[in-house]
Amino acid sequence: MFKATRHLIILLVVMSFIGGAIATAQDDNKVTFISTQFNVVEESDKARAIFEGFEDGTVEFVPSEEGPALDLLKAEGETGEGVNDVVGALHGTFPTLVTNDLMFDLTDLLAEIEAEYDVNDDFVALGKMGTEDYQYYIPWMQATYTMAAHQDALQYLPEGADINALTWEQLAAWAKNMYDATGEAKLGFPVAGLFHRFLEGYAWPSFTGGMVTQFKSQAAIDMLVFFRDQLWPYVNPESINYDFMNEPLLSGEVLVAFDHVARLKPAFDAEPENFVAFPAPAGPAGRGYMPVVVGLGIPFTSPNPDSAEEFIRFLLSPETQSQILAELGFYPVISEVDMTNLPEGVAIQAAAVLAQQNSEDAIPSLLPVGLGDRGGEINQIFRDAFTRVVVDGEDAATVLEEQGGVLQTLMTETGAACWAPDPVSEGPCQVE
Amino acid sequence: MKKFSWTPYLLLLPSLLYLVIFFAYPMYESFRLAFQKDSAILSLRDEPDENAELGGQVKLQTIVTILDRLQLEETLPNGRIRPIFWFQVEGEDINGNTVTGWVNQKSVFIENRRTSETARVVAGEPTKEWTTDFAERMFNDYRFKRALITTLILIVLILPLQFTLAIIMGLIIQSRIRGSNIFLYIYAIPLGVSDLASGILWYSIFTQRGFLNSFLDTVGLIDKPYIFIQASNREWMIAAIVLAEVWRATSIVMVIVVSGLQAISRDYMEAGEVFGATLWQRIRYIILPLLKPSLQVALILRTILAFQVFAVVVAITGGDVLTVLANETYRWYDPARYNNANVAAVYALFIMVLSLGISLFYLRAVRSQEEASKNL
């Protein structure tokens, strides 16, 4: 009896060794890719199918929410052992990884990739997170925000307005025409969604030419008054509950909308014949627009950094970049991607994205840089200013003075220098 | 003398441990989060080593001059080499004196590790000093007052409605009319629906293309959809939340009421009938007083839950124009928004203190009446 048990134990031990050996053999080329993007099931499936094209190993794709992903990576950093090889996340997620000192410097890998492809310089600079010599992430893909309209709305365009070069006045007149004709407010904004990006990257830059420095300028006061009196009365009041604008567009609740390209995409996929995409309107200072960048980093705890680097090369290849555009609606960060032959809906959106980027009066407005893990606060400051003035009807100058003070405190406490479109500053950015 | 026995204490031990691990400890931690500042000061080291003697103390955001740098290397388990930089810096300490010492790259922001001549201190050790900063931020936030008022309004509107309905529902079930049992099952349906789901459900009723508008349109009362949920229509938003909450959570009160009703002896009711009490008199003078302990439990439970109302509000109003305390807690906690767990912890404590206070008030109010009746 005793002997039998002992044999069994020995057998089990030996088997577990063999099993472990087999498992490690398989692990040699395995890349675990944790990503805060594509964490919706349909998107995850499409992404997985694309990653199957990675020939130098197997990819385990782990889509995750931002909070849990950060907690996991921080925990891996603390124990010094990890399973995640590559991190894919928005620019705004990286500051927490940077302050916790979790990421490899990818300068050398980037140089190798840049020898093959032309990677967008602005995004490469963003990936340094304010430093000169440390590439925390390599840009992976980009997105932005544009306008979209149903074909039925075009008849109400004010006379002489060019849809690819609209002004805010014309948009307001357009919204009013629709309201007068249909009796309903047919313009929509994703106030429950990414509306803060609209305020930071489109509203303030278009009217004031700046984001932080001009926060409480006279131009900003005029803008909020304009929004309150001339635009908001014709904006669908249900906007406060809109998260993704594709739904109200498809249901007909709104005819014209502003949102993230990926959040408009389902409408263009479903009914490409019914929708048009066009650049955001221009204000007195120009046409503010915000590029969004998603980056790829490798944590120090990656069990397989070699395959991780191979996988990043694969993700930046023109083939993968164009697949991601066609299927997931995120735009390439390298210039070698073939933009012809896109699915119909994607092509419509891509044209608008390019028109916005290349318009003569374009003011690229970057995501906040240097706020560290307090990056979310600036969104609340812009949102609060807008809600208090436009929705609650408080006095614009008073509210901007107050919120401007909060904004200045944030800049001073984080020591963040100004970023585009504000001019470069020595020391913390100053609200004028 | 009776011999001391360990048995009862041993039997209590598991639940005591449970309470300590899952309640007392997290509560202490959130208290610490709310009133303790974590990292405000960086201590310089005498040598470029984590274990070296501590030198001068420097505040965060201080700009320091780099006197010297040292590049060490660490071989990681994955075989890669990770450079680790130490900088010898000079800067102003917390008392305004100039100090020098070594810092790890982790603690400073530096543009270029190899060439930059200055760096900014961005991280330090937990100094664990007590502070009311976070509490002040909460009280000074312009949303705080709104959230508190909305939460209280909701409680004042929802609780009486729920209790009236729950008692009526309980009486119907207890009436022993044929088929009255079936009502128990019907009433209990919302118990199985999560609060977020019921919020979304009621949102789809009140939305522009929702069921209510389609219904009104079909019967010809309106010719274009009326928008119930909009910023200039807060009364409707409140009404929608009240309806959703009443629909969702009345049945839990009902369950407690029914169990209370079943505990009331039939003798009392029969005595009442013998003396010719009307239905109303029986409810007022027999059922309600005997139901008081159950109602007290239900009241405490419901009020505490009402302070935590969240998903229904966010699903119906979006959470920006109309907000409640629990929503503000999450707004501060959320990494995509304020990302400040400290203020969120203050909110959590504030909600707990409110709940505690109101529970004590209920307990006291009911007890004093009982005592008063004893003295009669």
Short mmCIF file of N, CA and C in Angstrom, two decimals, chain B residues 242-326:
data_model
loop_
_atom_site.label_atom_id
_atom_site.label_comp_id
_atom_site.label_asym_id
_atom_site.label_seq_id
_atom_site.Cartn_x
_atom_site.Cartn_y
_atom_site.Cartn_z
N VAL B 242 -37.79 58.58 -8.82
CA VAL B 242 -38.67 58.12 -7.74
C VAL B 242 -39.46 56.90 -8.19
N LEU B 243 -40.02 56.98 -9.40
CA LEU B 243 -40.79 55.84 -9.92
C LEU B 243 -39.94 54.59 -10.01
N ALA B 244 -38.74 54.76 -10.57
CA ALA B 244 -37.86 53.60 -10.74
C ALA B 244 -37.51 52.99 -9.38
N GLU B 245 -37.18 53.86 -8.42
CA GLU B 245 -36.78 53.36 -7.11
C GLU B 245 -37.95 52.70 -6.39
N VAL B 246 -39.13 53.33 -6.48
CA VAL B 246 -40.31 52.76 -5.83
C VAL B 246 -40.64 51.41 -6.44
N TRP B 247 -40.58 51.37 -7.77
CA TRP B 247 -40.89 50.11 -8.46
C TRP B 247 -39.91 49.02 -8.04
N ARG B 248 -38.63 49.41 -7.94
CA ARG B 248 -37.59 48.43 -7.72
C ARG B 248 -37.54 47.94 -6.28
N ALA B 249 -37.65 48.88 -5.32
CA ALA B 249 -37.27 48.54 -3.95
C ALA B 249 -38.43 48.47 -2.97
N THR B 250 -39.65 48.66 -3.45
CA THR B 250 -40.76 48.58 -2.51
C THR B 250 -40.96 47.14 -2.03
N SER B 251 -40.70 46.20 -2.91
CA SER B 251 -41.00 44.81 -2.54
C SER B 251 -40.15 44.31 -1.39
N ILE B 252 -38.93 44.86 -1.22
CA ILE B 252 -38.11 44.41 -0.10
C ILE B 252 -38.75 44.86 1.22
N VAL B 253 -39.32 46.09 1.20
CA VAL B 253 -40.05 46.56 2.38
C VAL B 253 -41.27 45.66 2.60
N MET B 254 -41.93 45.31 1.48
CA MET B 254 -43.12 44.47 1.57
C MET B 254 -42.82 43.13 2.23
N VAL B 255 -41.68 42.54 1.83
CA VAL B 255 -41.32 41.25 2.41
C VAL B 255 -41.22 41.36 3.93
N ILE B 256 -40.57 42.44 4.38
CA ILE B 256 -40.43 42.63 5.83
C ILE B 256 -41.79 42.86 6.47
N VAL B 257 -42.64 43.65 5.82
CA VAL B 257 -43.97 43.94 6.35
C VAL B 257 -44.79 42.65 6.45
N VAL B 258 -44.72 41.84 5.40
CA VAL B 258 -45.50 40.59 5.40
C VAL B 258 -45.07 39.69 6.55
N SER B 259 -43.73 39.58 6.73
CA SER B 259 -43.29 38.72 7.83
C SER B 259 -43.74 39.29 9.17
N GLY B 260 -43.79 40.61 9.28
CA GLY B 260 -44.27 41.25 10.50
C GLY B 260 -45.75 40.99 10.71
N LEU B 261 -46.50 41.07 9.62
CA LEU B 261 -47.95 40.85 9.70
C LEU B 261 -48.25 39.42 10.14
N GLN B 262 -47.44 38.49 9.61
CA GLN B 262 -47.70 37.09 9.95
C GLN B 262 -47.43 36.80 11.42
N ALA B 263 -46.61 37.67 12.03
CA ALA B 263 -46.30 37.45 13.44
C ALA B 263 -47.39 37.99 14.36
N ILE B 264 -48.31 38.77 13.78
CA ILE B 264 -49.37 39.34 14.63
C ILE B 264 -50.43 38.26 14.88
N SER B 265 -50.69 38.01 16.14
CA SER B 265 -51.64 36.94 16.48
C SER B 265 -53.05 37.30 16.01
N ARG B 266 -53.77 36.30 15.50
CA ARG B 266 -55.13 36.54 15.02
C ARG B 266 -56.05 36.96 16.16
N ASP B 267 -55.67 36.60 17.40
CA ASP B 267 -56.53 36.93 18.55
C ASP B 267 -56.85 38.42 18.61
N TYR B 268 -55.79 39.22 18.37
CA TYR B 268 -56.00 40.68 18.46
C TYR B 268 -57.03 41.14 17.45
N MET B 269 -56.89 40.60 16.22
CA MET B 269 -57.79 41.03 15.16
C MET B 269 -59.22 40.59 15.48
N GLU B 270 -59.32 39.35 15.97
CA GLU B 270 -60.67 38.85 16.29
C GLU B 270 -61.30 39.67 17.40
N ALA B 271 -60.46 40.01 18.42
CA ALA B 271 -60.97 40.86 19.50
C ALA B 271 -61.47 42.18 18.94
N GLY B 272 -60.68 42.74 18.03
CA GLY B 272 -61.09 44.01 17.41
C GLY B 272 -62.41 43.88 16.71
N GLU B 273 -62.55 42.76 15.95
CA GLU B 273 -63.80 42.57 15.21
C GLU B 273 -64.98 42.43 16.17
N VAL B 274 -64.76 41.69 17.28
CA VAL B 274 -65.83 41.48 18.27
C VAL B 274 -66.33 42.81 18.82
N PHE B 275 -65.35 43.73 19.05
CA PHE B 275 -65.77 45.02 19.59
C PHE B 275 -66.21 46.01 18.52
N GLY B 276 -66.31 45.52 17.27
CA GLY B 276 -66.90 46.33 16.21
C GLY B 276 -65.97 47.36 15.59
N ALA B 277 -64.64 47.11 15.61
CA ALA B 277 -63.72 48.06 14.99
C ALA B 277 -63.83 47.99 13.47
N THR B 278 -63.79 49.16 12.82
CA THR B 278 -63.82 49.16 11.36
C THR B 278 -62.45 48.76 10.85
N LEU B 279 -62.35 48.53 9.55
CA LEU B 279 -61.07 48.13 8.96
C LEU B 279 -60.00 49.17 9.27
N TRP B 280 -60.34 50.44 9.08
CA TRP B 280 -59.37 51.51 9.33
C TRP B 280 -58.92 51.52 10.78
N GLN B 281 -59.90 51.35 11.69
CA GLN B 281 -59.55 51.34 13.12
C GLN B 281 -58.65 50.16 13.45
N ARG B 282 -58.91 49.01 12.82
CA ARG B 282 -58.06 47.84 13.07
C ARG B 282 -56.63 48.11 12.57
N ILE B 283 -56.52 48.75 11.38
CA ILE B 283 -55.18 49.05 10.87
C ILE B 283 -54.48 50.05 11.78
N ARG B 284 -55.21 51.11 12.13
CA ARG B 284 -54.60 52.22 12.87
C ARG B 284 -54.20 51.81 14.30
N TYR B 285 -55.09 51.05 14.98
CA TYR B 285 -54.85 50.81 16.41
C TYR B 285 -54.31 49.41 16.72
N ILE B 286 -54.42 48.47 15.79
CA ILE B 286 -53.90 47.14 16.08
C ILE B 286 -52.69 46.82 15.22
N ILE B 287 -52.87 46.89 13.89
CA ILE B 287 -51.80 46.42 13.00
C ILE B 287 -50.56 47.31 13.07
N LEU B 288 -50.75 48.62 12.86
CA LEU B 288 -49.58 49.49 12.78
C LEU B 288 -48.73 49.46 14.06
N PRO B 289 -49.35 49.57 15.27
CA PRO B 289 -48.50 49.51 16.46
C PRO B 289 -47.75 48.20 16.60
N LEU B 290 -48.41 47.08 16.23
CA LEU B 290 -47.73 45.79 16.37
C LEU B 290 -46.67 45.58 15.27
N LEU B 291 -46.83 46.37 14.21
CA LEU B 291 -45.91 46.23 13.08
C LEU B 291 -44.65 47.09 13.28
N LYS B 292 -44.69 47.91 14.34
CA LYS B 292 -43.63 48.92 14.47
C LYS B 292 -42.21 48.35 14.43
N PRO B 293 -41.91 47.25 15.13
CA PRO B 293 -40.53 46.73 15.07
C PRO B 293 -40.12 46.38 13.64
N SER B 294 -41.01 45.76 12.87
CA SER B 294 -40.67 45.42 11.48
C SER B 294 -40.47 46.69 10.67
N LEU B 295 -41.35 47.67 10.88
CA LEU B 295 -41.22 48.91 10.12
C LEU B 295 -39.90 49.61 10.45
N GLN B 296 -39.50 49.51 11.71
CA GLN B 296 -38.25 50.13 12.10
C GLN B 296 -37.06 49.52 11.34
N VAL B 297 -37.06 48.20 11.30
CA VAL B 297 -36.00 47.52 10.56
C VAL B 297 -36.02 47.93 9.09
N ALA B 298 -37.20 47.91 8.50
CA ALA B 298 -37.33 48.26 7.09
C ALA B 298 -36.89 49.70 6.84
N LEU B 299 -37.25 50.57 7.77
CA LEU B 299 -36.94 51.99 7.61
C LEU B 299 -35.42 52.20 7.62
N ILE B 300 -34.76 51.56 8.58
CA ILE B 300 -33.31 51.71 8.66
C ILE B 300 -32.66 51.18 7.39
N LEU B 301 -33.10 49.99 6.98
CA LEU B 301 -32.55 49.37 5.78
C LEU B 301 -32.74 50.26 4.56
N ARG B 302 -33.96 50.75 4.39
CA ARG B 302 -34.27 51.53 3.19
C ARG B 302 -33.55 52.87 3.19
N THR B 303 -33.44 53.50 4.37
CA THR B 303 -32.79 54.81 4.40
C THR B 303 -31.31 54.67 4.07
N ILE B 304 -30.70 53.64 4.64
CA ILE B 304 -29.28 53.44 4.36
C ILE B 304 -29.09 53.20 2.85
N LEU B 305 -29.97 52.37 2.27
CA LEU B 305 -29.85 52.10 0.83
C LEU B 305 -30.15 53.36 0.02
N ALA B 306 -31.05 54.21 0.54
CA ALA B 306 -31.40 55.42 -0.21
C ALA B 306 -30.23 56.40 -0.25
N PHE B 307 -29.39 56.39 0.79
CA PHE B 307 -28.20 57.24 0.76
C PHE B 307 -27.21 56.75 -0.28
N GLN B 308 -27.34 55.48 -0.65
CA GLN B 308 -26.40 54.90 -1.61
C GLN B 308 -26.95 54.86 -3.03
N VAL B 309 -28.13 55.46 -3.24
CA VAL B 309 -28.75 55.37 -4.57
C VAL B 309 -27.77 55.89 -5.61
N PHE B 310 -27.59 55.13 -6.69
CA PHE B 310 -26.55 55.49 -7.65
C PHE B 310 -26.91 55.10 -9.09
N ALA B 311 -27.01 53.79 -9.32
CA ALA B 311 -27.14 53.32 -10.70
C ALA B 311 -28.40 53.85 -11.37
N VAL B 312 -29.49 53.89 -10.61
CA VAL B 312 -30.75 54.37 -11.19
C VAL B 312 -30.58 55.82 -11.63
N VAL B 313 -29.96 56.62 -10.78
CA VAL B 313 -29.79 58.05 -11.09
C VAL B 313 -28.92 58.23 -12.33
N VAL B 314 -27.81 57.50 -12.37
CA VAL B 314 -26.90 57.66 -13.50
C VAL B 314 -27.56 57.17 -14.80
N ALA B 315 -28.29 56.06 -14.71
CA ALA B 315 -28.92 55.53 -15.92
C ALA B 315 -29.98 56.48 -16.45
N ILE B 316 -30.70 57.15 -15.57
CA ILE B 316 -31.80 57.99 -16.04
C ILE B 316 -31.33 59.39 -16.41
N THR B 317 -30.43 59.98 -15.65
CA THR B 317 -30.08 61.39 -15.89
C THR B 317 -28.70 61.61 -16.45
N GLY B 318 -27.89 60.55 -16.56
CA GLY B 318 -26.53 60.74 -17.04
C GLY B 318 -25.58 61.13 -15.92
N GLY B 319 -26.12 61.58 -14.79
CA GLY B 319 -25.27 61.82 -13.62
C GLY B 319 -24.53 63.14 -13.60
N ASP B 320 -24.72 63.98 -14.61
CA ASP B 320 -24.00 65.25 -14.62
C ASP B 320 -24.91 66.41 -14.19
N VAL B 321 -26.09 66.44 -14.77
CA VAL B 321 -27.00 67.55 -14.47
C VAL B 321 -27.64 67.33 -13.10
N LEU B 322 -27.96 66.10 -12.82
CA LEU B 322 -28.52 65.75 -11.52
C LEU B 322 -27.56 64.75 -10.89
N THR B 323 -27.18 65.01 -9.65
CA THR B 323 -26.20 64.09 -9.08
C THR B 323 -26.56 63.76 -7.64
N VAL B 324 -26.05 62.64 -7.16
CA VAL B 324 -26.30 62.22 -5.78
C VAL B 324 -24.97 61.87 -5.12
N LEU B 325 -24.99 61.68 -3.80
CA LEU B 325 -23.74 61.48 -3.06
C LEU B 325 -22.91 60.31 -3.59
N ALA B 326 -23.58 59.19 -3.84
CA ALA B 326 -22.83 58.01 -4.28
C ALA B 326 -22.19 58.26 -5.64
#
